[in-house]
PDB file of C-alpha atoms in Angstrom:
ATOM      1  CA  UNK A  10      -0.611   8.345 -11.070  1.00 97.00           C
ATOM      2  CA  UNK A  11      -1.260   4.782  -9.588  1.00 98.00           C
ATOM      3  CA  UNK A  12       0.688   1.649 -10.898  1.00 98.00           C
ATOM      4  CA  UNK A  13       0.121  -1.855  -9.772  1.00 98.00           C
ATOM      5  CA  UNK A  14       1.842  -5.094 -10.475  1.00 98.00           C
ATOM      6  CA  UNK A  15       0.760  -8.540  -9.068  1.00 98.00           C
ATOM      7  CA  UNK A  16       2.720 -11.775 -10.153  1.00 98.00           C
ATOM      8  CA  UNK A  17       3.093 -15.239  -8.879  1.00 97.00           C
ATOM      9  CA  UNK A  18       6.561 -15.825  -7.046  1.00 96.00           C
ATOM     10  CA  UNK A  19       7.498 -18.770  -9.508  1.00 90.00           C
ATOM     11  CA  UNK A  20      10.556 -17.771 -11.307  1.00 82.00           C
ATOM     12  CA  UNK A  21       9.994 -16.131 -14.636  1.00 83.00           C
ATOM     13  CA  UNK A  22       6.177 -16.068 -13.921  1.00 90.00           C
ATOM     14  CA  UNK A  23       4.468 -13.319 -15.812  1.00 93.00           C
ATOM     15  CA  UNK A  24       2.319 -10.730 -13.977  1.00 97.00           C
ATOM     16  CA  UNK A  25      -1.367 -11.758 -13.770  1.00 97.00           C
ATOM     17  CA  UNK A  26      -2.384  -7.937 -13.449  1.00 97.00           C
ATOM     18  CA  UNK A  27      -0.763  -4.691 -14.174  1.00 98.00           C
ATOM     19  CA  UNK A  28      -1.874  -1.174 -14.303  1.00 98.00           C
ATOM     20  CA  UNK A  29       0.579   1.568 -15.568  1.00 98.00           C
ATOM     21  CA  UNK A  30       3.396  -0.897 -14.620  1.00 98.00           C
ATOM     22  CA  UNK A  31       6.298   0.962 -16.326  1.00 98.00           C
ATOM     23  CA  UNK A  32       5.384   4.456 -15.439  1.00 98.00           C
ATOM     24  CA  UNK A  33       8.510   6.065 -13.398  1.00 98.00           C
ATOM     25  CA  UNK A  34       7.961   7.337  -9.683  1.00 98.00           C
ATOM     26  CA  UNK A  35      10.335   8.760  -7.333  1.00 97.00           C
ATOM     27  CA  UNK A  36      11.940   5.681  -5.754  1.00 98.00           C
ATOM     28  CA  UNK A  37      11.796   7.105  -2.074  1.00 97.00           C
ATOM     29  CA  UNK A  38      13.045   4.288   0.251  1.00 97.00           C
ATOM     30  CA  UNK A  39      12.260   1.335  -2.006  1.00 98.00           C
ATOM     31  CA  UNK A  40      15.646   1.961  -3.366  1.00 97.00           C
ATOM     32  CA  UNK A  41      17.250   0.764  -0.206  1.00 98.00           C
ATOM     33  CA  UNK A  42      16.523  -2.807  -1.199  1.00 98.00           C
ATOM     34  CA  UNK A  43      18.922  -2.322  -4.157  1.00 98.00           C
ATOM     35  CA  UNK A  44      21.595  -0.834  -1.839  1.00 98.00           C
ATOM     36  CA  UNK A  45      21.267  -3.760   0.403  1.00 98.00           C
ATOM     37  CA  UNK A  46      21.646  -6.420  -2.371  1.00 98.00           C
ATOM     38  CA  UNK A  47      24.866  -4.474  -3.648  1.00 97.00           C
ATOM     39  CA  UNK A  48      26.390  -4.315  -0.207  1.00 97.00           C
ATOM     40  CA  UNK A  49      25.844  -8.025   0.335  1.00 96.00           C
ATOM     41  CA  UNK A  50      26.769  -9.481  -3.019  1.00 97.00           C
ATOM     42  CA  UNK A  51      30.007  -7.064  -3.127  1.00 95.00           C
ATOM     43  CA  UNK A  52      31.339  -9.034  -0.342  1.00 92.00           C
ATOM     44  CA  UNK A  53      31.337  -6.287   2.238  1.00 94.00           C
ATOM     45  CA  UNK A  54      32.349  -7.512   5.730  1.00 95.00           C
ATOM     46  CA  UNK A  55      29.162  -6.783   7.649  1.00 96.00           C
ATOM     47  CA  UNK A  56      30.647  -7.386  11.096  1.00 96.00           C
ATOM     48  CA  UNK A  57      33.378  -4.673  10.292  1.00 97.00           C
ATOM     49  CA  UNK A  58      33.147  -1.425  12.589  1.00 97.00           C
ATOM     50  CA  UNK A  59      32.554   1.463  10.450  1.00 98.00           C
ATOM     51  CA  UNK A  60      32.391   5.269  11.469  1.00 98.00           C
ATOM     52  CA  UNK A  61      28.901   6.865  11.808  1.00 98.00           C
ATOM     53  CA  UNK A  62      29.084  10.085   9.863  1.00 98.00           C
ATOM     54  CA  UNK A  63      26.989  12.562   8.106  1.00 98.00           C
ATOM     55  CA  UNK A  64      29.033  13.874   5.288  1.00 97.00           C
ATOM     56  CA  UNK A  65      28.859  12.132   1.768  1.00 97.00           C
ATOM     57  CA  UNK A  66      30.300  12.647  -1.555  1.00 97.00           C
ATOM     58  CA  UNK A  67      27.564  14.080  -4.063  1.00 97.00           C
ATOM     59  CA  UNK A  68      27.778  12.411  -7.457  1.00 95.00           C
ATOM     60  CA  UNK A  69      28.060  15.773  -9.151  1.00 96.00           C
ATOM     61  CA  UNK A  70      30.826  16.858  -6.875  1.00 96.00           C
ATOM     62  CA  UNK A  71      31.072  18.342  -3.279  1.00 96.00           C
ATOM     63  CA  UNK A  72      29.560  17.185  -0.180  1.00 97.00           C
ATOM     64  CA  UNK A  73      26.050  16.864   1.330  1.00 97.00           C
ATOM     65  CA  UNK A  74      24.400  15.505   4.515  1.00 97.00           C
ATOM     66  CA  UNK A  75      21.019  14.188   5.725  1.00 97.00           C
ATOM     67  CA  UNK A  76      18.444  16.177   7.742  1.00 97.00           C
ATOM     68  CA  UNK A  77      17.422  14.241  10.943  1.00 97.00           C
ATOM     69  CA  UNK A  78      14.027  15.814  10.543  1.00 95.00           C
ATOM     70  CA  UNK A  79      13.467  13.931   7.365  1.00 93.00           C
ATOM     71  CA  UNK A  80      14.692  10.481   8.896  1.00 96.00           C
ATOM     72  CA  UNK A  81      12.416   7.772  10.434  1.00 95.00           C
ATOM     73  CA  UNK A  82      14.978   6.340  12.602  1.00 97.00           C
ATOM     74  CA  UNK A  83      16.706   8.124  15.341  1.00 97.00           C
ATOM     75  CA  UNK A  84      19.172   5.502  16.501  1.00 98.00           C
ATOM     76  CA  UNK A  85      22.020   6.111  13.713  1.00 98.00           C
ATOM     77  CA  UNK A  86      21.591   9.894  14.834  1.00 98.00           C
ATOM     78  CA  UNK A  87      22.458   8.923  18.309  1.00 98.00           C
ATOM     79  CA  UNK A  88      25.547   6.871  17.236  1.00 98.00           C
ATOM     80  CA  UNK A  89      27.051   9.716  15.360  1.00 98.00           C
ATOM     81  CA  UNK A  90      30.867   9.895  15.985  1.00 97.00           C
ATOM     82  CA  UNK A  91      31.069   6.539  16.983  1.00 98.00           C
ATOM     83  CA  UNK A  92      31.990   3.090  15.372  1.00 98.00           C
ATOM     84  CA  UNK A  93      29.309   0.297  14.776  1.00 98.00           C
ATOM     85  CA  UNK A  94      28.991  -2.931  12.842  1.00 98.00           C
ATOM     86  CA  UNK A  95      27.961  -2.390   9.089  1.00 98.00           C
ATOM     87  CA  UNK A  96      25.402  -4.964   9.727  1.00 97.00           C
ATOM     88  CA  UNK A  97      23.671  -2.824  12.349  1.00 98.00           C
ATOM     89  CA  UNK A  98      23.509   0.023   9.768  1.00 98.00           C
ATOM     90  CA  UNK A  99      22.294  -2.340   6.913  1.00 98.00           C
ATOM     91  CA  UNK A 100      19.521  -3.683   9.199  1.00 98.00           C
ATOM     92  CA  UNK A 101      18.242  -0.178  10.299  1.00 98.00           C
ATOM     93  CA  UNK A 102      18.385   0.854   6.592  1.00 98.00           C
ATOM     94  CA  UNK A 103      15.638  -1.724   6.113  1.00 98.00           C
ATOM     95  CA  UNK A 104      13.881  -2.297   9.238  1.00 98.00           C
ATOM     96  CA  UNK A 105      13.601   1.345  10.265  1.00 98.00           C
ATOM     97  CA  UNK A 106      14.252   2.970   6.966  1.00 97.00           C
ATOM     98  CA  UNK A 107      17.102   5.001   8.018  1.00 98.00           C
ATOM     99  CA  UNK A 108      18.247   7.518   5.541  1.00 98.00           C
ATOM    100  CA  UNK A 109      21.454   8.138   7.307  1.00 98.00           C
ATOM    101  CA  UNK A 110      22.148   4.524   7.543  1.00 98.00           C
ATOM    102  CA  UNK A 111      21.653   4.322   4.047  1.00 98.00           C
ATOM    103  CA  UNK A 112      23.968   6.675   2.843  1.00 98.00           C
ATOM    104  CA  UNK A 113      26.593   5.020   5.088  1.00 98.00           C
ATOM    105  CA  UNK A 114      25.994   1.745   3.537  1.00 98.00           C
ATOM    106  CA  UNK A 115      25.902   3.195  -0.155  1.00 97.00           C
ATOM    107  CA  UNK A 116      29.520   4.679   0.591  1.00 96.00           C
ATOM    108  CA  UNK A 117      30.633   1.144   1.442  1.00 96.00           C
ATOM    109  CA  UNK A 118      29.636  -0.148  -1.878  1.00 96.00           C
ATOM    110  CA  UNK A 119      29.535   1.843  -5.174  1.00 92.00           C
ATOM    111  CA  UNK A 120      26.961   3.245  -7.726  1.00 90.00           C
ATOM    112  CA  UNK A 121      28.138   0.837 -10.134  1.00 93.00           C
ATOM    113  CA  UNK A 122      27.185  -2.015  -7.923  1.00 96.00           C
ATOM    114  CA  UNK A 123      23.698  -0.864  -7.289  1.00 97.00           C
ATOM    115  CA  UNK A 124      23.205  -0.391 -11.012  1.00 96.00           C
ATOM    116  CA  UNK A 125      24.361  -4.035 -11.478  1.00 97.00           C
ATOM    117  CA  UNK A 126      21.676  -5.095  -9.003  1.00 98.00           C
ATOM    118  CA  UNK A 127      18.845  -3.562 -11.054  1.00 98.00           C
ATOM    119  CA  UNK A 128      20.480  -4.981 -14.407  1.00 97.00           C
ATOM    120  CA  UNK A 129      20.715  -8.487 -12.950  1.00 97.00           C
ATOM    121  CA  UNK A 130      17.061  -8.385 -11.708  1.00 97.00           C
ATOM    122  CA  UNK A 131      16.077  -7.333 -15.388  1.00 96.00           C
ATOM    123  CA  UNK A 132      14.760  -3.805 -14.688  1.00 97.00           C
ATOM    124  CA  UNK A 133      14.268  -1.811 -17.757  1.00 95.00           C
ATOM    125  CA  UNK A 134      13.448   1.587 -16.498  1.00 94.00           C
ATOM    126  CA  UNK A 135      14.505   1.934 -12.624  1.00 97.00           C
ATOM    127  CA  UNK A 136      17.775   3.199 -11.401  1.00 95.00           C
ATOM    128  CA  UNK A 137      19.620   4.389  -8.209  1.00 95.00           C
ATOM    129  CA  UNK A 138      22.295   6.956  -9.423  1.00 96.00           C
ATOM    130  CA  UNK A 139      22.523   9.013  -6.111  1.00 96.00           C
ATOM    131  CA  UNK A 140      22.232   8.962  -2.425  1.00 96.00           C
ATOM    132  CA  UNK A 141      19.267  10.094  -0.345  1.00 96.00           C
ATOM    133  CA  UNK A 142      19.139  13.959  -0.141  1.00 97.00           C
ATOM    134  CA  UNK A 143      21.831  14.601  -2.531  1.00 97.00           C
ATOM    135  CA  UNK A 144      20.024  17.778  -3.438  1.00 96.00           C
ATOM    136  CA  UNK A 145      22.669  19.292  -5.790  1.00 97.00           C
ATOM    137  CA  UNK A 146      22.476  15.974  -7.959  1.00 97.00           C
ATOM    138  CA  UNK A 147      18.696  16.292  -7.910  1.00 96.00           C
ATOM    139  CA  UNK A 148      18.797  20.095  -9.099  1.00 96.00           C
ATOM    140  CA  UNK A 149      21.032  18.697 -11.893  1.00 96.00           C
ATOM    141  CA  UNK A 150      18.344  16.013 -12.954  1.00 96.00           C
ATOM    142  CA  UNK A 151      19.867  13.103 -11.351  1.00 97.00           C
ATOM    143  CA  UNK A 152      16.883  11.248  -9.876  1.00 96.00           C
ATOM    144  CA  UNK A 153      16.218   7.814  -8.124  1.00 97.00           C
ATOM    145  CA  UNK A 154      13.230   6.496  -9.912  1.00 98.00           C
ATOM    146  CA  UNK A 155      11.511   2.953 -10.067  1.00 98.00           C
ATOM    147  CA  UNK A 156       8.532   1.357 -11.662  1.00 98.00           C
ATOM    148  CA  UNK A 157       6.158  -0.953 -10.332  1.00 98.00           C
ATOM    149  CA  UNK A 158       7.139  -3.784 -12.759  1.00 98.00           C
ATOM    150  CA  UNK A 159      11.049  -3.250 -11.902  1.00 98.00           C
ATOM    151  CA  UNK A 160      10.162  -3.383  -8.148  1.00 98.00           C
ATOM    152  CA  UNK A 161       8.513  -6.936  -8.458  1.00 98.00           C
ATOM    153  CA  UNK A 162      11.695  -7.979 -10.720  1.00 97.00           C
ATOM    154  CA  UNK A 163      14.068  -6.466  -8.020  1.00 98.00           C
ATOM    155  CA  UNK A 164      12.372  -8.704  -5.268  1.00 97.00           C
ATOM    156  CA  UNK A 165      12.023 -11.788  -7.193  1.00 97.00           C
ATOM    157  CA  UNK A 166      15.935 -11.423  -7.882  1.00 97.00           C
ATOM    158  CA  UNK A 167      16.377 -11.977  -4.213  1.00 97.00           C
ATOM    159  CA  UNK A 168      15.040 -15.547  -4.486  1.00 96.00           C
ATOM    160  CA  UNK A 169      18.560 -17.091  -3.877  1.00 95.00           C
ATOM    161  CA  UNK A 170      19.099 -14.878  -1.007  1.00 96.00           C
ATOM    162  CA  UNK A 171      16.897 -15.817   1.931  1.00 96.00           C
ATOM    163  CA  UNK A 172      18.703 -13.882   4.281  1.00 96.00           C
ATOM    164  CA  UNK A 173      18.009 -10.696   2.689  1.00 97.00           C
ATOM    165  CA  UNK A 174      14.330 -11.748   2.260  1.00 97.00           C
ATOM    166  CA  UNK A 175      13.986 -12.554   5.885  1.00 97.00           C
ATOM    167  CA  UNK A 176      15.274  -9.118   6.903  1.00 98.00           C
ATOM    168  CA  UNK A 177      12.517  -7.502   4.864  1.00 98.00           C
ATOM    169  CA  UNK A 178      10.243  -9.321   6.945  1.00 98.00           C
ATOM    170  CA  UNK A 179      11.354  -7.271  10.052  1.00 97.00           C
ATOM    171  CA  UNK A 180      10.003  -4.143   8.451  1.00 98.00           C
ATOM    172  CA  UNK A 181       8.740  -2.013  11.207  1.00 97.00           C
ATOM    173  CA  UNK A 182       6.342   0.133   9.192  1.00 97.00           C
ATOM    174  CA  UNK A 183       3.687  -2.412   8.774  1.00 96.00           C
ATOM    175  CA  UNK A 184       1.264   0.072   6.931  1.00 97.00           C
ATOM    176  CA  UNK A 185       0.154   0.170   3.257  1.00 97.00           C
ATOM    177  CA  UNK A 186       0.634  -3.444   1.740  1.00 98.00           C
ATOM    178  CA  UNK A 187       1.166  -5.260   5.182  1.00 98.00           C
ATOM    179  CA  UNK A 188      -2.152  -3.277   6.563  1.00 98.00           C
ATOM    180  CA  UNK A 189      -4.189  -4.969   3.931  1.00 98.00           C
ATOM    181  CA  UNK A 190      -3.283  -8.497   5.093  1.00 98.00           C
ATOM    182  CA  UNK A 191      -4.634 -10.624   7.932  1.00 97.00           C
ATOM    183  CA  UNK A 192      -2.242  -9.802  10.893  1.00 92.00           C
ATOM    184  CA  UNK A 193      -0.507 -13.257  11.033  1.00 93.00           C
ATOM    185  CA  UNK A 194       0.480 -12.946   7.315  1.00 97.00           C
ATOM    186  CA  UNK A 195       4.171 -13.327   6.403  1.00 97.00           C
ATOM    187  CA  UNK A 196       5.294 -10.577   3.988  1.00 98.00           C
ATOM    188  CA  UNK A 197       8.963  -9.374   3.050  1.00 98.00           C
ATOM    189  CA  UNK A 198       8.634  -5.990   2.034  1.00 98.00           C
ATOM    190  CA  UNK A 199       9.892  -2.316   1.665  1.00 98.00           C
ATOM    191  CA  UNK A 200       7.980   0.864   1.521  1.00 98.00           C
ATOM    192  CA  UNK A 201       8.824   4.482   0.864  1.00 97.00           C
ATOM    193  CA  UNK A 202       7.220   7.783   1.204  1.00 97.00           C
ATOM    194  CA  UNK A 203       7.476  11.577   1.135  1.00 94.00           C
ATOM    195  CA  UNK A 204       5.099  14.293   0.198  1.00 97.00           C
ATOM    196  CA  UNK A 205       3.523  13.221  -3.014  1.00 98.00           C
ATOM    197  CA  UNK A 206       4.787   9.858  -3.244  1.00 98.00           C
ATOM    198  CA  UNK A 207       3.787   6.489  -1.596  1.00 98.00           C
ATOM    199  CA  UNK A 208       5.247   2.978  -2.618  1.00 98.00           C
ATOM    200  CA  UNK A 209       5.714  -0.445  -1.477  1.00 98.00           C
ATOM    201  CA  UNK A 210       6.583  -3.674  -2.892  1.00 98.00           C
ATOM    202  CA  UNK A 211       6.216  -7.086  -1.013  1.00 98.00           C
ATOM    203  CA  UNK A 212       6.409 -10.874  -1.246  1.00 98.00           C
ATOM    204  CA  UNK A 213       3.345 -12.135   0.447  1.00 98.00           C
ATOM    205  CA  UNK A 214       3.162 -15.747   1.889  1.00 97.00           C
ATOM    206  CA  UNK A 215      -0.251 -17.079   2.559  1.00 97.00           C
ATOM    207  CA  UNK A 216      -0.434 -20.195   4.386  1.00 95.00           C
ATOM    208  CA  UNK A 217      -3.296 -21.519   2.088  1.00 95.00           C
ATOM    209  CA  UNK A 218      -1.788 -20.855  -1.531  1.00 95.00           C
ATOM    210  CA  UNK A 219       1.528 -20.123  -3.149  1.00 96.00           C
ATOM    211  CA  UNK A 220       3.255 -16.854  -2.539  1.00 97.00           C
ATOM    212  CA  UNK A 221       2.994 -13.728  -4.766  1.00 98.00           C
ATOM    213  CA  UNK A 222       4.599 -10.532  -5.599  1.00 98.00           C
ATOM    214  CA  UNK A 223       2.829  -7.312  -5.422  1.00 98.00           C
ATOM    215  CA  UNK A 224       3.970  -3.480  -5.994  1.00 98.00           C
ATOM    216  CA  UNK A 225       2.105  -0.370  -5.876  1.00 98.00           C
ATOM    217  CA  UNK A 226       3.315   2.920  -6.579  1.00 98.00           C
ATOM    218  CA  UNK A 227       1.271   6.175  -6.215  1.00 98.00           C
ATOM    219  CA  UNK A 228       2.230   9.613  -6.938  1.00 98.00           C
ATOM    220  CA  UNK A 229      -0.089  12.223  -6.138  1.00 98.00           C
ATOM    221  CA  UNK A 230      -1.513  14.831  -3.503  1.00 97.00           C
ATOM    222  CA  UNK A 231      -3.080  12.052  -1.451  1.00 96.00           C
ATOM    223  CA  UNK A 232       0.306  11.217  -0.100  1.00 97.00           C
ATOM    224  CA  UNK A 233       1.087  13.604   2.609  1.00 96.00           C
ATOM    225  CA  UNK A 234       4.501  12.221   3.484  1.00 94.00           C
ATOM    226  CA  UNK A 235       3.684  10.958   7.115  1.00 94.00           C
ATOM    227  CA  UNK A 236       5.051   7.354   7.923  1.00 93.00           C
ATOM    228  CA  UNK A 237       2.278   5.503   9.414  1.00 94.00           C
ATOM    229  CA  UNK A 238      -0.866   7.786   8.920  1.00 95.00           C
ATOM    230  CA  UNK A 239      -0.582   8.809   5.310  1.00 96.00           C
ATOM    231  CA  UNK A 240      -4.144   8.584   3.399  1.00 97.00           C
ATOM    232  CA  UNK A 241      -2.130   7.178   0.418  1.00 98.00           C
ATOM    233  CA  UNK A 242      -0.954   4.274   2.973  1.00 97.00           C
ATOM    234  CA  UNK A 243      -4.626   3.479   3.393  1.00 97.00           C
ATOM    235  CA  UNK A 244      -5.120   3.402  -0.489  1.00 98.00           C
ATOM    236  CA  UNK A 245      -2.304   0.826  -0.853  1.00 98.00           C
ATOM    237  CA  UNK A 246      -3.927  -1.189   1.958  1.00 98.00           C
ATOM    238  CA  UNK A 247      -7.206  -1.328   0.323  1.00 98.00           C
ATOM    239  CA  UNK A 248      -5.405  -2.344  -2.906  1.00 98.00           C
ATOM    240  CA  UNK A 249      -3.357  -5.075  -1.114  1.00 98.00           C
ATOM    241  CA  UNK A 250      -6.641  -6.470   0.525  1.00 98.00           C
ATOM    242  CA  UNK A 251      -8.303  -6.641  -2.842  1.00 98.00           C
ATOM    243  CA  UNK A 252      -5.430  -8.817  -4.221  1.00 98.00           C
ATOM    244  CA  UNK A 253      -5.432 -10.739  -1.050  1.00 98.00           C
ATOM    245  CA  UNK A 254      -9.121 -11.753  -1.438  1.00 98.00           C
ATOM    246  CA  UNK A 255      -8.274 -12.938  -4.848  1.00 97.00           C
ATOM    247  CA  UNK A 256      -4.948 -14.788  -3.785  1.00 97.00           C
ATOM    248  CA  UNK A 257      -6.026 -18.155  -5.069  1.00 95.00           C
ATOM    249  CA  UNK A 258      -6.323 -16.823  -8.497  1.00 95.00           C
ATOM    250  CA  UNK A 259      -2.732 -15.511  -8.824  1.00 96.00           C
ATOM    251  CA  UNK A 260      -0.964 -18.721  -9.318  1.00 87.00           C
ATOM    252  CA  UNK A 261      -3.893 -20.826 -10.944  1.00 68.00           C
ATOM    253  CA  UNK A 262      -3.207 -21.876 -14.555  1.00 56.00           C
ATOM    254  CA  UNK A 263      -5.479 -20.303 -17.152  1.00 48.00           C
ATOM    255  CA  UNK A 264      -8.218 -22.318 -18.186  1.00 48.00           C
ATOM    256  CA  UNK A 265      -8.261 -23.772 -21.756  1.00 47.00           C
ATOM    257  CA  UNK A 266      -9.902 -21.455 -24.209  1.00 43.00           C
ATOM    258  CA  UNK A 267     -13.263 -23.042 -25.413  1.00 49.00           C
ATOM    259  CA  UNK A 268     -14.841 -21.933 -28.710  1.00 44.00           C
ATOM    260  CA  UNK A 269     -18.026 -20.155 -28.510  1.00 47.00           C
ATOM    261  CA  UNK A 270     -21.195 -22.026 -29.620  1.00 47.00           C
ATOM    262  CA  UNK A 271     -21.628 -19.748 -32.557  1.00 44.00           C
ATOM    263  CA  UNK A 272     -18.004 -20.494 -33.532  1.00 44.00           C
ATOM    264  CA  UNK A 273     -18.448 -24.151 -33.741  1.00 41.00           C
ATOM    265  CA  UNK A 274     -17.583 -25.535 -37.317  1.00 41.00           C
ATOM    266  CA  UNK A 275     -20.797 -26.430 -39.239  1.00 43.00           C
ATOM    267  CA  UNK A 276     -21.498 -30.272 -39.713  1.00 44.00           C
ATOM    268  CA  UNK A 277     -20.341 -31.757 -42.903  1.00 43.00           C
ATOM    269  CA  UNK A 278     -22.851 -31.462 -45.851  1.00 42.00           C
ATOM    270  CA  UNK A 279     -24.258 -34.888 -46.797  1.00 42.00           C
ATOM    271  CA  UNK A 280     -25.226 -35.041 -50.442  1.00 40.00           C
ATOM    272  CA  UNK A 281     -29.064 -35.600 -51.344  1.00 42.00           C
ATOM    273  CA  UNK A 282     -30.037 -39.097 -52.857  1.00 42.00           C
ATOM    274  CA  UNK A 283     -30.544 -37.504 -56.300  1.00 41.00           C
ATOM    275  CA  UNK A 284     -27.044 -35.980 -56.015  1.00 41.00           C
ATOM    276  CA  UNK A 285     -25.291 -39.153 -54.993  1.00 40.00           C
ATOM    277  CA  UNK A 286     -21.975 -39.413 -56.642  1.00 40.00           C
ATOM    278  CA  UNK A 287     -21.205 -42.197 -59.063  1.00 39.00           C
ATOM    279  CA  UNK A 288     -18.889 -44.850 -57.775  1.00 38.00           C
ATOM    280  CA  UNK A 289     -15.091 -44.159 -58.634  1.00 37.00           C
ATOM    281  CA  UNK A 290     -13.526 -46.130 -61.371  1.00 36.00           C
ATOM    282  CA  UNK A 291     -10.984 -48.573 -60.402  1.00 35.00           C
ATOM    283  CA  UNK A 292      -7.523 -47.527 -61.100  1.00 36.00           C
ATOM    284  CA  UNK A 293      -6.386 -51.075 -61.858  1.00 34.00           C
TER     285      UNK A 293
END
């Protein structure tokens, strides 16, 4: 299953291209954007020192932990048992896609706050009801899922929070969407992956035309779960390049609709001389 949404960055601008925009995909790490927004909007003190732990409450009861073999960032694991600024963990959640940092950040906000982030964005299908690797919840049907349309809405909802968008520009995994762009192109984006799933959403900022939003979600056998060499990441890169090549058309207003020649109105019928009407009588 492949889903694509492309839209101008302008507020309330409708997408200019959609393909399966509302199909649901496992969120993978794209849900970390919603966690970041909930953490910052909730007034968390990002400079506060917090313990680095690997035990978290499951939303269905009990506890769970993360597996370092499934994490793309070794740094938080090296800090286990210490205290670090919450800001460091929030940054690693985005820039290095740390699963451990994500669950620590999620524990510093609430599921209700994350739900409110999606609601405020205008999302109609997506949700983040549990932490990463909460397998007990997943076994009971509790899933983090997103649609391409909602991912575009989520990123647009950060328009008034430039510091969050700036952090997304420091994403270390410059594959999929970023790989389809010229190397010096600014993009604030978050991707996610595991076997069977590859997703990415980004705000692309060309130097020669207005910025635009793009979300691509893929679910299928092509996604092998590797962070940088995933064949599905190359698929997303090709889509990103195709959109880039047409970037000047994304924010261009639609041309006025002109009637086809065959649809032109017929000229008025002029009466023949023999059928000339008699002059009207005076009403005086």
